[in-house]
Amino acid sequence: MEEDQVTPLAELGPRVEAQRERIRKLFENGAGARETLRHLCELADNTIKKVFGELLRVRSAPAQGLSLLALGGYGREMLFPYSDLDLLFLFGSEKAEQEFRPLISEFSRTLWDLGFRVSSAGRTVDECKHIDDANAEFHLAMLDRRFLDGDLQLFERLDAKVLSGPEKQARPLLLSELQRLTRDRLNRYGNTIFHLEPNVKEAPGGLRDYHATLWMRQLAGDRRDPRISPLNEDELTRNAVEFLSGIRCFLHYANARNDNTLTYELQAEAAERSLGIDDNLRRNAAEWMRLYFRHARTLNRQMLRYMEQRTVTTLSLRQRLMNAMPGTKVETGDGKAYAVRDGLLGLTDERALADRQLIYGLLAESARLGVPLSREAERGIAYIMTHPEIPQKNTRITWPLLSNILSGDYPSLALRPMHRLGLLIDVLPEFRTIDSLVVRDFYHRYTVDEHSLRAIEHLQDLTGTSDPRGAHFAPLWRTVDRRDLLILSLLLHDVGKGMPVESHVAGSLQALETAADRLKLTSDEKNEIHFLIERHLDMSATVQRRDIFDPSTVSGFAAAVGTQERLQRLCLLTYADIHAVNPEALTPWKSEMLWQLFVATSNHFSRTVDRDRLHVSDEALLLEQVRQQSDHASKAELERFLEGFPRRYLAVHSPEEVALHFALYQKLGEQPVQTELKERKHAFELTLLSADRPALFASLSGALAAWGMNIVKADAFANSAGVVLDTFHFVDLHHTLELNPGERARFQQSIADVVNGSQPLEPLLRGRLAAATAKPPKVALRTSIQFDDDASDHSTLMEVMTQDRPGLLYEVGAALARHGCNIDVALIDTEGQKAIDVFYLTAQGMKLTPQKKELLREVLEGSLG
Amino acid sequence: MMKIEAIIQPSRFESVKDALLEIGIDGMTVTEVRGHGRQKGHTEVYRGREYTVDLLPKIKLELVLPDSLVNRAVETILKSAKTGKIGDGKIFLSRIEEAIRIRNEERGESAL
């Protein structure tokens, strides 16, 4: 690229253009990015020197007092075809600045005429001495300064004497400014590399991440820790920079301007040309983009690590003292220790990384506490994952372990690092099909895996959200049952997009089959996830294509969903799925529509539960399923048992559970009260069957309160023959049953005795309730009581909303019994400290009279407050 | 040239869009809006809290068409947006003085 020593400016234009064209041809014929950037840089350097020299010669002026410096990308010799030429005119004094002004004007004009986009600044040496907030950005660009032409001594004075002290002193300022700029930039791009049409310069994972890393290293004095920077890291970085630089050159040439967006069309063209690849394998656009994301991930991860390590923070004395203390230990149930320090969670002993079960435990802890993993822990896991020669134990994940991770309040805090480290694909190989997968779509902004993880993040963000679009949904997230199933559904709902199937939903369901087999999900769990995946677009479609204010739309939708619990999961999934399409997809309008449909459907469930009764003549398939589970019991007896239960009973219980209840029912002849106790993940479940009797509900809830159990949810149903089936979910506040398994039989017997009437309840309750009511509530809530006579043909619906407290249900149940009310159906729920109880009541077989309703309101408002 | 502004039920949007496409109209601006006319809102109670829906969700379509297409477009919208219930929406027509295509500064009906 050497130019002749003397070239008149008039002849320079065509020669520069010819050189540019030659560099372009070389690139198109396979020259690498590094070589292309070097050629472009040399062309710019030589042209600048020539123009500058020629102008000095014409004006017979020596260059003393003026230096020409290259800054920014040009300074680091990374000049892309249509990038700006960042130049600094450095003057020895203000006088020199005045003298050289006409020359600089002509110089800049000539370069523009030669096709260079000049972006220049002028400073005297004195002006460069002071580094502060106002000029920090300029001084960051100065970190890449390179002498081009002019007064060399002036440049050396600036470089070695004038700037060395201030730059050293201003390192914290520059670093914090760089971090601020970087954070703003990452936020602008949603903090993810996984854009469907990424900007290869500015987006996370783009070349700007690499530059930021270089600056951070430079500002930190580049004291490299060999553990932090493994030997192969520099090579990975070099390859990533070469790959992305090649793309940026390609984009500039294709767009004939400084446009760095890798559009769908240009992705296809780059894949067709195997841009940046030399393995001779043909790849389609989606496969080629996976390579892009792999390289982008390298640059982004490296930059984030430097961001974290080089963070300049002002710690208070308290924080410094706290940091000097040993880490706060978090003991897990099985005695393993993790530590939280500086707001990050790590293992206290890195040798524990050899046990995969401990790694999963660490991740579950992170999801539970909402504390991110420390970089050290992540690096440790990454090392283990990439060195299979290191012996590992317990490598196979079990569903309970995965479920623990997915059940936390902050599942994304575990899933994000799992995805980065390749652990997610290890645990859920079905997810591989959508790893960095670009699916062309007008609405989606992110790759399919990013969309799925982002959806989970949107749910997690509902905890303490200030976004009005999420306000309604936050309580649903807090109280949703089986959060693990919801999160697993979100992980799997779109994996079909990466499979060779006609409908992605069918593919995702296929993936569920293999995942469920491998993880050994129960059939109920699998069915629930199957429902959520299969119907994941239904709620959104109903909101947008049906009249949600039409009762028939609501009842049709409710029939398709089946239960309140499912509705809650489907609603959260829909909210998250729409939100994760792109930042604008969930408009306040859509969010409101979704909420309206949820409320209408939820109310439909509670208002129709009593009306919508089961008739066995319509349920041949179910009968057969239950009979198979019941050792082919008598059909007539089974029909007698099921006839007249609310449909909700079938919706919330599997055929296996119905068979179990039927077995209890068959034993009623031996013992008039049958109970079954099961330990669930976060609560116990007590099922009780008995012939209906006065105050049964009050006795049962009172007996549970007497044992110190906090009822969080309950259903009470009765069939046509007057057999009552109550299911109570309760938290064992004092760990009585957890710590003393032997007590479980005594507990069940005591419950049965109270319900039978063979053990009086009052003495049991007295001490317990006195102790419990001493605690004041955290949030005061006024009791509200609503009646509705239209919800059922034969009973009155009463909805009680009040402050939850031990023994509450007993109080309500006892008051109802005292006033001659029979509970046909009860649906009990809690939301934080709020109890929401729905009862379908009759008095002497009829709906409640207005007088009775008024009396109940008075009594309950008086006692509940 | 006329501007058609149609306020329709969200549930009818797909049908209206498809019907307009069938008669060769594929350009329109769509906005999610809220409002009410004769169809007043209602109140839902969920878990003790009242949610008053006084402004109902609607979709607003805006189309600017040459005079020759206006009647057909209006008929098409009427036919495809109608359910016969209160709340089906309204159509407003107004005259447009000029249209300019930003890309090439074309003016008049050819810019539509």
GROMACS .gro file of N, CA and C in nm, chain A residues 101-195:
model
  285
  101ARG      N    1  -0.514   2.716   1.232
  101ARG     CA    2  -0.657   2.699   1.205
  101ARG      C    3  -0.689   2.691   1.054
  102PRO      N    4  -0.637   2.784   0.970
  102PRO     CA    5  -0.670   2.774   0.826
  102PRO      C    6  -0.621   2.643   0.764
  103LEU      N    7  -0.503   2.599   0.808
  103LEU     CA    8  -0.448   2.474   0.753
  103LEU      C    9  -0.536   2.355   0.789
  104ILE      N   10  -0.583   2.358   0.913
  104ILE     CA   11  -0.667   2.245   0.959
  104ILE      C   12  -0.800   2.241   0.883
  105SER      N   13  -0.854   2.359   0.856
  105SER     CA   14  -0.980   2.364   0.780
  105SER      C   15  -0.960   2.301   0.643
  106GLU      N   16  -0.853   2.339   0.579
  106GLU     CA   17  -0.829   2.288   0.445
  106GLU      C   18  -0.799   2.137   0.448
  107PHE      N   19  -0.724   2.101   0.552
  107PHE     CA   20  -0.689   1.959   0.568
  107PHE      C   21  -0.817   1.873   0.583
  108SER      N   22  -0.908   1.918   0.669
  108SER     CA   23  -1.031   1.841   0.692
  108SER      C   24  -1.116   1.835   0.566
  109ARG      N   25  -1.126   1.949   0.496
  109ARG     CA   26  -1.204   1.955   0.373
  109ARG      C   27  -1.149   1.859   0.269
  110THR      N   28  -1.017   1.858   0.256
  110THR     CA   29  -0.954   1.770   0.156
  110THR      C   30  -0.984   1.623   0.188
  111LEU      N   31  -0.973   1.590   0.318
  111LEU     CA   32  -1.001   1.449   0.354
  111LEU      C   33  -1.147   1.412   0.324
  112TRP      N   34  -1.240   1.504   0.352
  112TRP     CA   35  -1.381   1.478   0.318
  112TRP      C   36  -1.395   1.456   0.168
  113ASP      N   37  -1.326   1.540   0.090
  113ASP     CA   38  -1.334   1.527  -0.057
  113ASP      C   39  -1.275   1.394  -0.103
  114LEU      N   40  -1.184   1.341  -0.024
  114LEU     CA   41  -1.123   1.212  -0.061
  114LEU      C   42  -1.206   1.093  -0.009
  115GLY      N   43  -1.321   1.123   0.049
  115GLY     CA   44  -1.413   1.015   0.090
  115GLY      C   45  -1.393   0.967   0.233
  116PHE      N   46  -1.318   1.042   0.316
  116PHE     CA   47  -1.303   1.002   0.458
  116PHE      C   48  -1.401   1.084   0.541
  117ARG      N   49  -1.470   1.014   0.635
  117ARG     CA   50  -1.561   1.085   0.726
  117ARG      C   51  -1.482   1.126   0.849
  118VAL      N   52  -1.442   1.253   0.848
  118VAL     CA   53  -1.353   1.299   0.955
  118VAL      C   54  -1.435   1.343   1.077
  119SER      N   55  -1.396   1.292   1.192
  119SER     CA   56  -1.457   1.337   1.317
  119SER      C   57  -1.341   1.387   1.402
  120SER      N   58  -1.325   1.519   1.408
  120SER     CA   59  -1.201   1.571   1.468
  120SER      C   60  -1.229   1.659   1.589
  121ALA      N   61  -1.124   1.674   1.669
  121ALA     CA   62  -1.129   1.765   1.784
  121ALA      C   63  -0.994   1.835   1.792
  122GLY      N   64  -0.990   1.952   1.853
  122GLY     CA   65  -0.865   2.023   1.871
  122GLY      C   66  -0.845   2.057   2.017
  123ARG      N   67  -0.724   2.034   2.070
  123ARG     CA   68  -0.695   2.064   2.210
  123ARG      C   69  -0.550   2.115   2.220
  124THR      N   70  -0.531   2.208   2.312
  124THR     CA   71  -0.391   2.240   2.343
  124THR      C   72  -0.342   2.139   2.446
  125VAL      N   73  -0.212   2.130   2.462
  125VAL     CA   74  -0.156   2.035   2.560
  125VAL      C   75  -0.211   2.066   2.699
  126ASP      N   76  -0.220   2.197   2.730
  126ASP     CA   77  -0.269   2.235   2.864
  126ASP      C   78  -0.412   2.187   2.886
  127GLU      N   79  -0.490   2.196   2.780
  127GLU     CA   80  -0.632   2.154   2.793
  127GLU      C   81  -0.643   2.003   2.820
  128CYS      N   82  -0.540   1.929   2.780
  128CYS     CA   83  -0.546   1.783   2.800
  128CYS      C   84  -0.511   1.742   2.942
  129LYS      N   85  -0.455   1.838   3.020
  129LYS     CA   86  -0.404   1.802   3.154
  129LYS      C   87  -0.516   1.763   3.248
  130HIS      N   88  -0.628   1.834   3.236
  130HIS     CA   89  -0.734   1.818   3.336
  130HIS      C   90  -0.836   1.713   3.292
  131ILE      N   91  -0.852   1.616   3.378
  131ILE     CA   92  -0.952   1.512   3.349
  131ILE      C   93  -1.062   1.522   3.453
  132ASP      N   94  -1.183   1.544   3.409
  132ASP     CA   95  -1.296   1.548   3.504
  132ASP      C   96  -1.421   1.489   3.438
  133ASP      N   97  -1.532   1.496   3.514
  133ASP     CA   98  -1.658   1.438   3.465
  133ASP      C   99  -1.693   1.487   3.324
  134ALA      N  100  -1.669   1.617   3.303
  134ALA     CA  101  -1.715   1.679   3.179
  134ALA      C  102  -1.639   1.627   3.056
  135ASN      N  103  -1.514   1.588   3.074
  135ASN     CA  104  -1.439   1.545   2.955
  135ASN      C  105  -1.394   1.398   2.963
  136ALA      N  106  -1.458   1.322   3.052
  136ALA     CA  107  -1.415   1.183   3.071
  136ALA      C  108  -1.428   1.101   2.943
  137GLU      N  109  -1.534   1.126   2.868
  137GLU     CA  110  -1.555   1.047   2.745
  137GLU      C  111  -1.442   1.073   2.646
  138PHE      N  112  -1.399   1.200   2.636
  138PHE     CA  113  -1.288   1.233   2.547
  138PHE      C  114  -1.161   1.160   2.592
  139HIS      N  115  -1.139   1.157   2.723
  139HIS     CA  116  -1.017   1.093   2.772
  139HIS      C  117  -1.020   0.940   2.759
  140LEU      N  118  -1.140   0.884   2.754
  140LEU     CA  119  -1.148   0.740   2.725
  140LEU      C  120  -1.100   0.715   2.582
  141ALA      N  121  -1.145   0.801   2.489
  141ALA     CA  122  -1.100   0.786   2.350
  141ALA      C  123  -0.949   0.810   2.341
  142MET      N  124  -0.898   0.897   2.429
  142MET     CA  125  -0.753   0.926   2.429
  142MET      C  126  -0.670   0.804   2.467
  143LEU      N  127  -0.733   0.708   2.535
  143LEU     CA  128  -0.657   0.588   2.574
  143LEU      C  129  -0.603   0.514   2.451
  144ASP      N  130  -0.665   0.535   2.335
  144ASP     CA  131  -0.623   0.467   2.212
  144ASP      C  132  -0.538   0.559   2.123
  145ARG      N  133  -0.484   0.666   2.180
  145ARG     CA  134  -0.414   0.765   2.095
  145ARG      C  135  -0.293   0.703   2.023
  146ARG      N  136  -0.274   0.753   1.904
  146ARG     CA  137  -0.162   0.703   1.821
  146ARG      C  138  -0.111   0.821   1.740
  147PHE      N  139   0.018   0.838   1.739
  147PHE     CA  140   0.078   0.951   1.666
  147PHE      C  141   0.070   0.924   1.516
  148LEU      N  142   0.026   1.027   1.440
  148LEU     CA  143   0.017   1.010   1.296
  148LEU      C  144   0.124   1.094   1.225
  149ASP      N  145   0.126   1.222   1.255
  149ASP     CA  146   0.218   1.310   1.183
  149ASP      C  147   0.232   1.440   1.260
  150GLY      N  148   0.328   1.521   1.217
  150GLY     CA  149   0.345   1.652   1.279
  150GLY      C  150   0.457   1.651   1.381
  151ASP      N  151   0.435   1.728   1.489
  151ASP     CA  152   0.538   1.750   1.590
  151ASP      C  153   0.547   1.630   1.685
  152LEU      N  154   0.645   1.543   1.661
  152LEU     CA  155   0.657   1.420   1.740
  152LEU      C  156   0.691   1.452   1.886
  153GLN      N  157   0.777   1.553   1.903
  153GLN     CA  158   0.820   1.588   2.040
  153GLN      C  159   0.700   1.634   2.125
  154LEU      N  160   0.611   1.707   2.057
  154LEU     CA  161   0.491   1.754   2.127
  154LEU      C  162   0.406   1.635   2.174
  155PHE      N  163   0.392   1.536   2.085
  155PHE     CA  164   0.315   1.417   2.123
  155PHE      C  165   0.383   1.344   2.238
  156GLU      N  166   0.515   1.330   2.229
  156GLU     CA  167   0.588   1.257   2.334
  156GLU      C  168   0.575   1.329   2.469
  157ARG      N  169   0.577   1.462   2.463
  157ARG     CA  170   0.560   1.539   2.587
  157ARG      C  171   0.423   1.509   2.649
  158LEU      N  172   0.322   1.509   2.563
  158LEU     CA  173   0.186   1.481   2.611
  158LEU      C  174   0.177   1.339   2.669
  159ASP      N  175   0.232   1.248   2.595
  159ASP     CA  176   0.218   1.106   2.628
  159ASP      C  177   0.293   1.069   2.756
  160ALA      N  178   0.419   1.111   2.761
  160ALA     CA  179   0.504   1.065   2.872
  160ALA      C  180   0.497   1.155   2.993
  161LYS      N  181   0.476   1.285   2.972
  161LYS     CA  182   0.484   1.377   3.087
  161LYS      C  183   0.347   1.432   3.127
  162VAL      N  184   0.280   1.493   3.030
  162VAL     CA  185   0.158   1.568   3.067
  162VAL      C  186   0.047   1.475   3.114
  163LEU      N  187   0.026   1.365   3.042
  163LEU     CA  188  -0.092   1.282   3.071
  163LEU      C  189  -0.066   1.169   3.171
  164SER      N  190   0.060   1.128   3.184
  164SER     CA  191   0.082   1.006   3.264
  164SER      C  192   0.030   1.021   3.407
  165GLY      N  193   0.058   1.137   3.471
  165GLY     CA  194   0.011   1.157   3.609
  165GLY      C  195  -0.140   1.168   3.617
  166PRO      N  196  -0.201   1.266   3.544
  166PRO     CA  197  -0.347   1.280   3.553
  166PRO      C  198  -0.422   1.152   3.514
  167GLU      N  199  -0.373   1.083   3.415
  167GLU     CA  200  -0.443   0.960   3.373
  167GLU      C  201  -0.442   0.856   3.484
  168LYS      N  202  -0.327   0.850   3.551
  168LYS     CA  203  -0.316   0.753   3.660
  168LYS      C  204  -0.413   0.791   3.772
  169GLN      N  205  -0.412   0.921   3.803
  169GLN     CA  206  -0.499   0.968   3.912
  169GLN      C  207  -0.647   0.952   3.878
  170ALA      N  208  -0.675   0.972   3.749
  170ALA     CA  209  -0.817   0.972   3.709
  170ALA      C  210  -0.870   0.833   3.676
  171ARG      N  211  -0.790   0.729   3.701
  171ARG     CA  212  -0.836   0.594   3.667
  171ARG      C  213  -0.973   0.560   3.725
  172PRO      N  214  -0.994   0.584   3.857
  172PRO     CA  215  -1.127   0.549   3.910
  172PRO      C  216  -1.241   0.625   3.841
  173LEU      N  217  -1.213   0.756   3.812
  173LEU     CA  218  -1.316   0.836   3.745
  173LEU      C  219  -1.346   0.780   3.606
  174LEU      N  220  -1.237   0.754   3.531
  174LEU     CA  221  -1.256   0.704   3.394
  174LEU      C  222  -1.325   0.568   3.396
  175LEU      N  223  -1.284   0.486   3.492
  175LEU     CA  224  -1.343   0.352   3.501
  175LEU      C  225  -1.493   0.362   3.532
  176SER      N  226  -1.526   0.450   3.625
  176SER     CA  227  -1.668   0.457   3.660
  176SER      C  228  -1.748   0.517   3.544
  177GLU      N  229  -1.688   0.612   3.472
  177GLU     CA  230  -1.757   0.669   3.356
  177GLU      C  231  -1.775   0.562   3.247
  178LEU      N  232  -1.670   0.483   3.229
  178LEU     CA  233  -1.677   0.375   3.129
  178LEU      C  234  -1.787   0.275   3.167
  179GLN      N  235  -1.792   0.245   3.295
  179GLN     CA  236  -1.894   0.149   3.340
  179GLN      C  237  -2.034   0.206   3.323
  180ARG      N  238  -2.047   0.336   3.350
  180ARG     CA  239  -2.179   0.398   3.333
  180ARG      C  240  -2.222   0.393   3.186
  181LEU      N  241  -2.128   0.432   3.099
  181LEU     CA  242  -2.160   0.432   2.955
  181LEU      C  243  -2.194   0.290   2.909
  182THR      N  244  -2.117   0.193   2.961
  182THR     CA  245  -2.139   0.054   2.919
  182THR      C  246  -2.274   0.004   2.968
  183ARG      N  247  -2.305   0.036   3.092
  183ARG     CA  248  -2.435  -0.008   3.146
  183ARG      C  249  -2.550   0.052   3.066
  184ASP      N  250  -2.537   0.182   3.035
  184ASP     CA  251  -2.643   0.248   2.956
  184ASP      C  252  -2.658   0.179   2.821
  185ARG      N  253  -2.545   0.147   2.761
  185ARG     CA  254  -2.550   0.083   2.629
  185ARG      C  255  -2.615  -0.056   2.640
  186LEU      N  256  -2.574  -0.133   2.739
  186LEU     CA  257  -2.632  -0.268   2.754
  186LEU      C  258  -2.782  -0.258   2.781
  187ASN      N  259  -2.821  -0.160   2.863
  187ASN     CA  260  -2.965  -0.143   2.891
  187ASN      C  261  -3.042  -0.109   2.765
  188ARG      N  262  -2.981  -0.027   2.682
  188ARG     CA  263  -3.050   0.011   2.556
  188ARG      C  264  -3.082  -0.112   2.473
  189TYR      N  265  -3.000  -0.215   2.487
  189TYR     CA  266  -3.020  -0.337   2.408
  189TYR      C  267  -3.077  -0.450   2.493
  190GLY      N  268  -3.143  -0.417   2.601
  190GLY     CA  269  -3.212  -0.518   2.680
  190GLY      C  270  -3.119  -0.615   2.751
  191ASN      N  271  -2.992  -0.580   2.764
  191ASN     CA  272  -2.895  -0.664   2.838
  191ASN      C  273  -2.886  -0.807   2.785
  192THR      N  274  -2.904  -0.823   2.658
  192THR     CA  275  -2.889  -0.958   2.604
  192THR      C  276  -2.816  -0.954   2.471
  193ILE      N  277  -2.740  -1.060   2.447
  193ILE     CA  278  -2.673  -1.071   2.316
  193ILE      C  279  -2.770  -1.126   2.212
  194PHE      N  280  -2.880  -1.188   2.261
  194PHE     CA  281  -2.962  -1.269   2.171
  194PHE      C  282  -3.069  -1.189   2.098
  195HIS      N  283  -3.025  -1.098   2.013
  195HIS     CA  284  -3.118  -1.023   1.929
  195HIS      C  285  -3.129  -1.094   1.795
   0.00000   0.00000   0.00000
